[in-house]
């Protein structure tokens, strides 16, 4: 809007003087008229750039670009971009194109070992380029940022130790009653020796055995001898058991002449 200014002037030379020299009651009203009624040409509104999408290895940033036309002192409208005649400002561009430093890349965790009870699992951590295409010596990555390569784990409680027996050995006597032995061990689930097996459940490591005796009589003195592995022949003689056929045969040489 345009306003017509009303001033106080001298009559003789039309020079402008202060308003208090004129009669305020005779002051003419100010006139107003519209001006610049043609719409303003549209122009570009350009917003601020956003942050870069990446800190290195090339990212992008964007901004708002609109074609705006004012239609009043405090009113405007958005138009199609073709209404703005000047070159369209860039809305998106690349940023932070410098290469990223090498970084730690951990591989998958191994299985927990041992298979039960408290243990550890492990993994390999490599120093690689940001695009993972190259592997560098570990000195190229910051040691203080290296992920852990070992972690505690547990797959549950282990089975308790148990008694394990071997096969029975040969009978100590070739004829008659004797003894035979076997191994009895307390082993953990891994096969290691242990002292935690209950003694009340320990299987016997020795038992009595009996070997069938040969009933063929002794034919002559040259064949008369004590049977091997029989250590009780002196006792047979001492307790006068030589009169019994079984002991006389087993301890032939000892019982000879008695």
JSON list of N, CA, C and O in Angstrom, two decimals, residues 188-235:
[
{"chain": "A", "resi": 188, "resn": "UNK", "atom": "N", "xyz": [36.52, -89.73, 35.46]},
{"chain": "A", "resi": 188, "resn": "UNK", "atom": "CA", "xyz": [35.58, -88.67, 35.12]},
{"chain": "A", "resi": 188, "resn": "UNK", "atom": "C", "xyz": [34.99, -88.94, 33.74]},
{"chain": "A", "resi": 188, "resn": "UNK", "atom": "O", "xyz": [35.39, -89.87, 33.04]},
{"chain": "A", "resi": 189, "resn": "UNK", "atom": "N", "xyz": [34.03, -88.07, 33.33]},
{"chain": "A", "resi": 189, "resn": "UNK", "atom": "CA", "xyz": [33.39, -88.28, 32.03]},
{"chain": "A", "resi": 189, "resn": "UNK", "atom": "C", "xyz": [34.37, -88.11, 30.88]},
{"chain": "A", "resi": 189, "resn": "UNK", "atom": "O", "xyz": [34.14, -88.59, 29.77]},
{"chain": "A", "resi": 190, "resn": "UNK", "atom": "N", "xyz": [35.51, -87.44, 31.14]},
{"chain": "A", "resi": 190, "resn": "UNK", "atom": "CA", "xyz": [36.53, -87.27, 30.10]},
{"chain": "A", "resi": 190, "resn": "UNK", "atom": "C", "xyz": [37.55, -88.40, 30.10]},
{"chain": "A", "resi": 190, "resn": "UNK", "atom": "O", "xyz": [38.46, -88.41, 29.28]},
{"chain": "A", "resi": 191, "resn": "UNK", "atom": "N", "xyz": [37.41, -89.36, 31.04]},
{"chain": "A", "resi": 191, "resn": "UNK", "atom": "CA", "xyz": [38.36, -90.45, 31.12]},
{"chain": "A", "resi": 191, "resn": "UNK", "atom": "C", "xyz": [39.56, -90.17, 32.01]},
{"chain": "A", "resi": 191, "resn": "UNK", "atom": "O", "xyz": [40.48, -90.98, 32.07]},
{"chain": "A", "resi": 192, "resn": "UNK", "atom": "N", "xyz": [39.55, -89.03, 32.71]},
{"chain": "A", "resi": 192, "resn": "UNK", "atom": "CA", "xyz": [40.64, -88.70, 33.61]},
{"chain": "A", "resi": 192, "resn": "UNK", "atom": "C", "xyz": [40.40, -89.35, 34.97]},
{"chain": "A", "resi": 192, "resn": "UNK", "atom": "O", "xyz": [39.26, -89.53, 35.40]},
{"chain": "A", "resi": 193, "resn": "UNK", "atom": "N", "xyz": [41.50, -89.69, 35.65]},
{"chain": "A", "resi": 193, "resn": "UNK", "atom": "CA", "xyz": [41.37, -90.27, 36.98]},
{"chain": "A", "resi": 193, "resn": "UNK", "atom": "C", "xyz": [40.74, -89.30, 37.96]},
{"chain": "A", "resi": 193, "resn": "UNK", "atom": "O", "xyz": [40.93, -88.09, 37.88]},
{"chain": "A", "resi": 194, "resn": "UNK", "atom": "N", "xyz": [39.96, -89.83, 38.89]},
{"chain": "A", "resi": 194, "resn": "UNK", "atom": "CA", "xyz": [39.26, -88.99, 39.85]},
{"chain": "A", "resi": 194, "resn": "UNK", "atom": "C", "xyz": [39.23, -89.69, 41.21]},
{"chain": "A", "resi": 194, "resn": "UNK", "atom": "O", "xyz": [39.37, -90.91, 41.30]},
{"chain": "A", "resi": 195, "resn": "UNK", "atom": "N", "xyz": [39.06, -88.89, 42.26]},
{"chain": "A", "resi": 195, "resn": "UNK", "atom": "CA", "xyz": [38.95, -89.42, 43.62]},
{"chain": "A", "resi": 195, "resn": "UNK", "atom": "C", "xyz": [37.55, -89.21, 44.19]},
{"chain": "A", "resi": 195, "resn": "UNK", "atom": "O", "xyz": [37.35, -89.32, 45.40]},
{"chain": "A", "resi": 196, "resn": "UNK", "atom": "N", "xyz": [36.58, -88.90, 43.32]},
{"chain": "A", "resi": 196, "resn": "UNK", "atom": "CA", "xyz": [35.27, -88.51, 43.80]},
{"chain": "A", "resi": 196, "resn": "UNK", "atom": "C", "xyz": [34.21, -89.60, 43.65]},
{"chain": "A", "resi": 196, "resn": "UNK", "atom": "O", "xyz": [33.02, -89.33, 43.82]},
{"chain": "A", "resi": 197, "resn": "UNK", "atom": "N", "xyz": [34.59, -90.83, 43.32]},
{"chain": "A", "resi": 197, "resn": "UNK", "atom": "CA", "xyz": [33.61, -91.91, 43.26]},
{"chain": "A", "resi": 197, "resn": "UNK", "atom": "C", "xyz": [33.29, -92.40, 44.67]},
{"chain": "A", "resi": 197, "resn": "UNK", "atom": "O", "xyz": [34.20, -92.55, 45.50]},
{"chain": "A", "resi": 198, "resn": "UNK", "atom": "N", "xyz": [32.04, -92.70, 44.98]},
{"chain": "A", "resi": 198, "resn": "UNK", "atom": "CA", "xyz": [31.70, -93.18, 46.33]},
{"chain": "A", "resi": 198, "resn": "UNK", "atom": "C", "xyz": [32.27, -94.58, 46.57]},
{"chain": "A", "resi": 198, "resn": "UNK", "atom": "O", "xyz": [32.08, -95.49, 45.75]},
{"chain": "A", "resi": 199, "resn": "UNK", "atom": "N", "xyz": [32.96, -94.74, 47.69]},
{"chain": "A", "resi": 199, "resn": "UNK", "atom": "CA", "xyz": [33.57, -96.04, 48.02]},
{"chain": "A", "resi": 199, "resn": "UNK", "atom": "C", "xyz": [32.51, -97.12, 48.21]},
{"chain": "A", "resi": 199, "resn": "UNK", "atom": "O", "xyz": [32.79, -98.31, 47.97]},
{"chain": "A", "resi": 200, "resn": "UNK", "atom": "N", "xyz": [31.32, -96.72, 48.62]},
{"chain": "A", "resi": 200, "resn": "UNK", "atom": "CA", "xyz": [30.28, -97.73, 48.86]},
{"chain": "A", "resi": 200, "resn": "UNK", "atom": "C", "xyz": [29.83, -98.41, 47.57]},
{"chain": "A", "resi": 200, "resn": "UNK", "atom": "O", "xyz": [29.24, -99.49, 47.62]},
{"chain": "A", "resi": 201, "resn": "UNK", "atom": "N", "xyz": [30.09, -97.78, 46.43]},
{"chain": "A", "resi": 201, "resn": "UNK", "atom": "CA", "xyz": [29.68, -98.35, 45.15]},
{"chain": "A", "resi": 201, "resn": "UNK", "atom": "C", "xyz": [30.85, -98.98, 44.39]},
{"chain": "A", "resi": 201, "resn": "UNK", "atom": "O", "xyz": [30.67, -99.40, 43.24]},
{"chain": "A", "resi": 202, "resn": "UNK", "atom": "N", "xyz": [32.01, -99.05, 45.04]},
{"chain": "A", "resi": 202, "resn": "UNK", "atom": "CA", "xyz": [33.19, -99.59, 44.34]},
{"chain": "A", "resi": 202, "resn": "UNK", "atom": "C", "xyz": [33.01, -101.08, 44.07]},
{"chain": "A", "resi": 202, "resn": "UNK", "atom": "O", "xyz": [32.77, -101.87, 44.99]},
{"chain": "A", "resi": 203, "resn": "UNK", "atom": "N", "xyz": [33.12, -101.53, 42.82]},
{"chain": "A", "resi": 203, "resn": "UNK", "atom": "CA", "xyz": [33.01, -102.96, 42.52]},
{"chain": "A", "resi": 203, "resn": "UNK", "atom": "C", "xyz": [34.25, -103.71, 43.04]},
{"chain": "A", "resi": 203, "resn": "UNK", "atom": "O", "xyz": [35.32, -103.12, 43.20]},
{"chain": "A", "resi": 204, "resn": "UNK", "atom": "N", "xyz": [34.11, -105.01, 43.30]},
{"chain": "A", "resi": 204, "resn": "UNK", "atom": "CA", "xyz": [35.28, -105.78, 43.79]},
{"chain": "A", "resi": 204, "resn": "UNK", "atom": "C", "xyz": [36.33, -105.91, 42.70]},
{"chain": "A", "resi": 204, "resn": "UNK", "atom": "O", "xyz": [36.01, -106.03, 41.52]},
{"chain": "A", "resi": 205, "resn": "UNK", "atom": "N", "xyz": [37.57, -105.89, 43.11]},
{"chain": "A", "resi": 205, "resn": "UNK", "atom": "CA", "xyz": [38.67, -106.06, 42.17]},
{"chain": "A", "resi": 205, "resn": "UNK", "atom": "C", "xyz": [39.25, -107.47, 42.21]},
{"chain": "A", "resi": 205, "resn": "UNK", "atom": "O", "xyz": [40.15, -107.80, 41.43]},
{"chain": "A", "resi": 206, "resn": "UNK", "atom": "N", "xyz": [38.73, -108.33, 43.12]},
{"chain": "A", "resi": 206, "resn": "UNK", "atom": "CA", "xyz": [39.24, -109.69, 43.24]},
{"chain": "A", "resi": 206, "resn": "UNK", "atom": "C", "xyz": [38.07, -110.61, 43.57]},
{"chain": "A", "resi": 206, "resn": "UNK", "atom": "O", "xyz": [37.14, -110.23, 44.29]},
{"chain": "A", "resi": 207, "resn": "UNK", "atom": "N", "xyz": [38.11, -111.82, 43.01]},
{"chain": "A", "resi": 207, "resn": "UNK", "atom": "CA", "xyz": [37.09, -112.81, 43.32]},
{"chain": "A", "resi": 207, "resn": "UNK", "atom": "C", "xyz": [37.70, -114.21, 43.28]},
{"chain": "A", "resi": 207, "resn": "UNK", "atom": "O", "xyz": [38.76, -114.42, 42.69]},
{"chain": "A", "resi": 208, "resn": "UNK", "atom": "N", "xyz": [37.01, -115.12, 43.94]},
{"chain": "A", "resi": 208, "resn": "UNK", "atom": "CA", "xyz": [37.48, -116.51, 43.96]},
{"chain": "A", "resi": 208, "resn": "UNK", "atom": "C", "xyz": [37.13, -117.19, 42.64]},
{"chain": "A", "resi": 208, "resn": "UNK", "atom": "O", "xyz": [36.11, -116.89, 42.02]},
{"chain": "A", "resi": 209, "resn": "UNK", "atom": "N", "xyz": [38.02, -118.07, 42.21]},
{"chain": "A", "resi": 209, "resn": "UNK", "atom": "CA", "xyz": [37.79, -118.79, 40.96]},
{"chain": "A", "resi": 209, "resn": "UNK", "atom": "C", "xyz": [38.19, -120.26, 41.15]},
{"chain": "A", "resi": 209, "resn": "UNK", "atom": "O", "xyz": [38.87, -120.61, 42.12]},
{"chain": "A", "resi": 210, "resn": "UNK", "atom": "N", "xyz": [37.78, -121.08, 40.24]},
{"chain": "A", "resi": 210, "resn": "UNK", "atom": "CA", "xyz": [38.10, -122.51, 40.33]},
{"chain": "A", "resi": 210, "resn": "UNK", "atom": "C", "xyz": [38.43, -123.03, 38.94]},
{"chain": "A", "resi": 210, "resn": "UNK", "atom": "O", "xyz": [37.68, -122.80, 37.98]},
{"chain": "A", "resi": 211, "resn": "UNK", "atom": "N", "xyz": [39.56, -123.72, 38.86]},
{"chain": "A", "resi": 211, "resn": "UNK", "atom": "CA", "xyz": [39.98, -124.33, 37.59]},
{"chain": "A", "resi": 211, "resn": "UNK", "atom": "C", "xyz": [39.78, -125.84, 37.68]},
{"chain": "A", "resi": 211, "resn": "UNK", "atom": "O", "xyz": [40.01, -126.46, 38.73]},
{"chain": "A", "resi": 212, "resn": "UNK", "atom": "N", "xyz": [39.35, -126.41, 36.60]},
{"chain": "A", "resi": 212, "resn": "UNK", "atom": "CA", "xyz": [39.11, -127.85, 36.57]},
{"chain": "A", "resi": 212, "resn": "UNK", "atom": "C", "xyz": [40.43, -128.61, 36.62]},
{"chain": "A", "resi": 212, "resn": "UNK", "atom": "O", "xyz": [41.36, -128.31, 35.89]},
{"chain": "A", "resi": 213, "resn": "UNK", "atom": "N", "xyz": [40.50, -129.60, 37.53]},
{"chain": "A", "resi": 213, "resn": "UNK", "atom": "CA", "xyz": [41.74, -130.35, 37.70]},
{"chain": "A", "resi": 213, "resn": "UNK", "atom": "C", "xyz": [41.80, -131.54, 36.74]},
{"chain": "A", "resi": 213, "resn": "UNK", "atom": "O", "xyz": [40.77, -132.13, 36.40]},
{"chain": "A", "resi": 214, "resn": "UNK", "atom": "N", "xyz": [43.03, -131.88, 36.34]},
{"chain": "A", "resi": 214, "resn": "UNK", "atom": "CA", "xyz": [43.26, -133.05, 35.49]},
{"chain": "A", "resi": 214, "resn": "UNK", "atom": "C", "xyz": [43.31, -134.28, 36.39]},
{"chain": "A", "resi": 214, "resn": "UNK", "atom": "O", "xyz": [44.16, -134.38, 37.28]},
{"chain": "A", "resi": 215, "resn": "UNK", "atom": "N", "xyz": [42.43, -135.27, 36.19]},
{"chain": "A", "resi": 215, "resn": "UNK", "atom": "CA", "xyz": [42.34, -136.45, 37.06]},
{"chain": "A", "resi": 215, "resn": "UNK", "atom": "C", "xyz": [43.26, -137.59, 36.64]},
{"chain": "A", "resi": 215, "resn": "UNK", "atom": "O", "xyz": [43.23, -138.67, 37.21]},
{"chain": "A", "resi": 216, "resn": "UNK", "atom": "N", "xyz": [44.12, -137.38, 35.64]},
{"chain": "A", "resi": 216, "resn": "UNK", "atom": "CA", "xyz": [45.02, -138.45, 35.18]},
{"chain": "A", "resi": 216, "resn": "UNK", "atom": "C", "xyz": [46.05, -138.74, 36.26]},
{"chain": "A", "resi": 216, "resn": "UNK", "atom": "O", "xyz": [46.73, -137.84, 36.74]},
{"chain": "A", "resi": 217, "resn": "UNK", "atom": "N", "xyz": [46.16, -140.00, 36.71]},
{"chain": "A", "resi": 217, "resn": "UNK", "atom": "CA", "xyz": [47.10, -140.33, 37.79]},
{"chain": "A", "resi": 217, "resn": "UNK", "atom": "C", "xyz": [48.54, -140.20, 37.34]},
{"chain": "A", "resi": 217, "resn": "UNK", "atom": "O", "xyz": [48.86, -140.30, 36.16]},
{"chain": "A", "resi": 218, "resn": "UNK", "atom": "N", "xyz": [49.40, -139.98, 38.32]},
{"chain": "A", "resi": 218, "resn": "UNK", "atom": "CA", "xyz": [50.83, -139.86, 38.03]},
{"chain": "A", "resi": 218, "resn": "UNK", "atom": "C", "xyz": [51.38, -141.26, 37.80]},
{"chain": "A", "resi": 218, "resn": "UNK", "atom": "O", "xyz": [51.19, -142.16, 38.62]},
{"chain": "A", "resi": 219, "resn": "UNK", "atom": "N", "xyz": [52.08, -141.46, 36.69]},
{"chain": "A", "resi": 219, "resn": "UNK", "atom": "CA", "xyz": [52.52, -142.81, 36.31]},
{"chain": "A", "resi": 219, "resn": "UNK", "atom": "C", "xyz": [53.86, -143.18, 36.91]},
{"chain": "A", "resi": 219, "resn": "UNK", "atom": "O", "xyz": [54.10, -144.32, 37.23]},
{"chain": "A", "resi": 220, "resn": "UNK", "atom": "N", "xyz": [54.75, -142.26, 37.08]},
{"chain": "A", "resi": 220, "resn": "UNK", "atom": "CA", "xyz": [56.05, -142.61, 37.64]},
{"chain": "A", "resi": 220, "resn": "UNK", "atom": "C", "xyz": [56.63, -141.42, 38.38]},
{"chain": "A", "resi": 220, "resn": "UNK", "atom": "O", "xyz": [56.10, -140.31, 38.34]},
{"chain": "A", "resi": 221, "resn": "UNK", "atom": "N", "xyz": [57.73, -141.66, 39.01]},
{"chain": "A", "resi": 221, "resn": "UNK", "atom": "CA", "xyz": [58.33, -140.64, 39.88]},
{"chain": "A", "resi": 221, "resn": "UNK", "atom": "C", "xyz": [58.86, -139.46, 39.09]},
{"chain": "A", "resi": 221, "resn": "UNK", "atom": "O", "xyz": [58.92, -138.34, 39.59]},
{"chain": "A", "resi": 222, "resn": "UNK", "atom": "N", "xyz": [59.25, -139.68, 37.83]},
{"chain": "A", "resi": 222, "resn": "UNK", "atom": "CA", "xyz": [59.81, -138.58, 37.04]},
{"chain": "A", "resi": 222, "resn": "UNK", "atom": "C", "xyz": [58.75, -137.54, 36.72]},
{"chain": "A", "resi": 222, "resn": "UNK", "atom": "O", "xyz": [59.07, -136.37, 36.54]},
{"chain": "A", "resi": 223, "resn": "UNK", "atom": "N", "xyz": [57.49, -137.97, 36.63]},
{"chain": "A", "resi": 223, "resn": "UNK", "atom": "CA", "xyz": [56.43, -137.02, 36.33]},
{"chain": "A", "resi": 223, "resn": "UNK", "atom": "C", "xyz": [55.85, -136.40, 37.59]},
{"chain": "A", "resi": 223, "resn": "UNK", "atom": "O", "xyz": [54.95, -135.58, 37.52]},
{"chain": "A", "resi": 224, "resn": "UNK", "atom": "N", "xyz": [56.33, -136.81, 38.75]},
{"chain": "A", "resi": 224, "resn": "UNK", "atom": "CA", "xyz": [55.80, -136.29, 40.01]},
{"chain": "A", "resi": 224, "resn": "UNK", "atom": "C", "xyz": [56.41, -134.92, 40.29]},
{"chain": "A", "resi": 224, "resn": "UNK", "atom": "O", "xyz": [57.62, -134.79, 40.46]},
{"chain": "A", "resi": 225, "resn": "UNK", "atom": "N", "xyz": [55.56, -133.91, 40.33]},
{"chain": "A", "resi": 225, "resn": "UNK", "atom": "CA", "xyz": [56.02, -132.55, 40.61]},
{"chain": "A", "resi": 225, "resn": "UNK", "atom": "C", "xyz": [54.86, -131.73, 41.15]},
{"chain": "A", "resi": 225, "resn": "UNK", "atom": "O", "xyz": [53.69, -132.08, 40.98]},
{"chain": "A", "resi": 226, "resn": "UNK", "atom": "N", "xyz": [55.21, -130.66, 41.80]},
{"chain": "A", "resi": 226, "resn": "UNK", "atom": "CA", "xyz": [54.18, -129.73, 42.27]},
{"chain": "A", "resi": 226, "resn": "UNK", "atom": "C", "xyz": [53.64, -128.92, 41.09]},
{"chain": "A", "resi": 226, "resn": "UNK", "atom": "O", "xyz": [54.40, -128.50, 40.21]},
{"chain": "A", "resi": 227, "resn": "UNK", "atom": "N", "xyz": [52.32, -128.74, 41.07]},
{"chain": "A", "resi": 227, "resn": "UNK", "atom": "CA", "xyz": [51.71, -127.97, 39.98]},
{"chain": "A", "resi": 227, "resn": "UNK", "atom": "C", "xyz": [52.15, -126.51, 40.07]},
{"chain": "A", "resi": 227, "resn": "UNK", "atom": "O", "xyz": [52.20, -125.92, 41.15]},
{"chain": "A", "resi": 228, "resn": "UNK", "atom": "N", "xyz": [52.50, -125.93, 38.92]},
{"chain": "A", "resi": 228, "resn": "UNK", "atom": "CA", "xyz": [52.93, -124.52, 38.89]},
{"chain": "A", "resi": 228, "resn": "UNK", "atom": "C", "xyz": [51.86, -123.61, 39.47]},
{"chain": "A", "resi": 228, "resn": "UNK", "atom": "O", "xyz": [50.66, -123.86, 39.36]},
{"chain": "A", "resi": 229, "resn": "UNK", "atom": "N", "xyz": [52.31, -122.50, 40.04]},
{"chain": "A", "resi": 229, "resn": "UNK", "atom": "CA", "xyz": [51.45, -121.45, 40.59]},
{"chain": "A", "resi": 229, "resn": "UNK", "atom": "C", "xyz": [50.70, -121.89, 41.84]},
{"chain": "A", "resi": 229, "resn": "UNK", "atom": "O", "xyz": [49.80, -121.20, 42.29]},
{"chain": "A", "resi": 230, "resn": "UNK", "atom": "N", "xyz": [51.02, -123.07, 42.38]},
{"chain": "A", "resi": 230, "resn": "UNK", "atom": "CA", "xyz": [50.40, -123.48, 43.63]},
{"chain": "A", "resi": 230, "resn": "UNK", "atom": "C", "xyz": [51.41, -123.24, 44.74]},
{"chain": "A", "resi": 230, "resn": "UNK", "atom": "O", "xyz": [52.43, -123.91, 44.82]},
{"chain": "A", "resi": 231, "resn": "UNK", "atom": "N", "xyz": [51.13, -122.25, 45.57]},
{"chain": "A", "resi": 231, "resn": "UNK", "atom": "CA", "xyz": [52.10, -121.84, 46.58]},
{"chain": "A", "resi": 231, "resn": "UNK", "atom": "C", "xyz": [51.82, -122.44, 47.95]},
{"chain": "A", "resi": 231, "resn": "UNK", "atom": "O", "xyz": [52.55, -122.19, 48.90]},
{"chain": "A", "resi": 232, "resn": "UNK", "atom": "N", "xyz": [50.75, -123.23, 48.03]},
{"chain": "A", "resi": 232, "resn": "UNK", "atom": "CA", "xyz": [50.39, -123.70, 49.37]},
{"chain": "A", "resi": 232, "resn": "UNK", "atom": "C", "xyz": [50.84, -125.13, 49.64]},
{"chain": "A", "resi": 232, "resn": "UNK", "atom": "O", "xyz": [50.40, -125.76, 50.61]},
{"chain": "A", "resi": 233, "resn": "UNK", "atom": "N", "xyz": [51.70, -125.73, 48.80]},
{"chain": "A", "resi": 233, "resn": "UNK", "atom": "CA", "xyz": [52.14, -127.11, 49.02]},
{"chain": "A", "resi": 233, "resn": "UNK", "atom": "C", "xyz": [52.85, -127.31, 50.37]},
{"chain": "A", "resi": 233, "resn": "UNK", "atom": "O", "xyz": [52.62, -128.32, 51.05]},
{"chain": "A", "resi": 234, "resn": "UNK", "atom": "N", "xyz": [53.71, -126.38, 50.80]},
{"chain": "A", "resi": 234, "resn": "UNK", "atom": "CA", "xyz": [54.30, -126.57, 52.14]},
{"chain": "A", "resi": 234, "resn": "UNK", "atom": "C", "xyz": [53.24, -126.62, 53.23]},
{"chain": "A", "resi": 234, "resn": "UNK", "atom": "O", "xyz": [53.38, -127.34, 54.22]},
{"chain": "A", "resi": 235, "resn": "UNK", "atom": "N", "xyz": [52.15, -125.86, 53.05]},
{"chain": "A", "resi": 235, "resn": "UNK", "atom": "CA", "xyz": [51.08, -125.90, 54.05]},
{"chain": "A", "resi": 235, "resn": "UNK", "atom": "C", "xyz": [50.33, -127.23, 53.99]},
{"chain": "A", "resi": 235, "resn": "UNK", "atom": "O", "xyz": [49.86, -127.73, 55.02]}
]
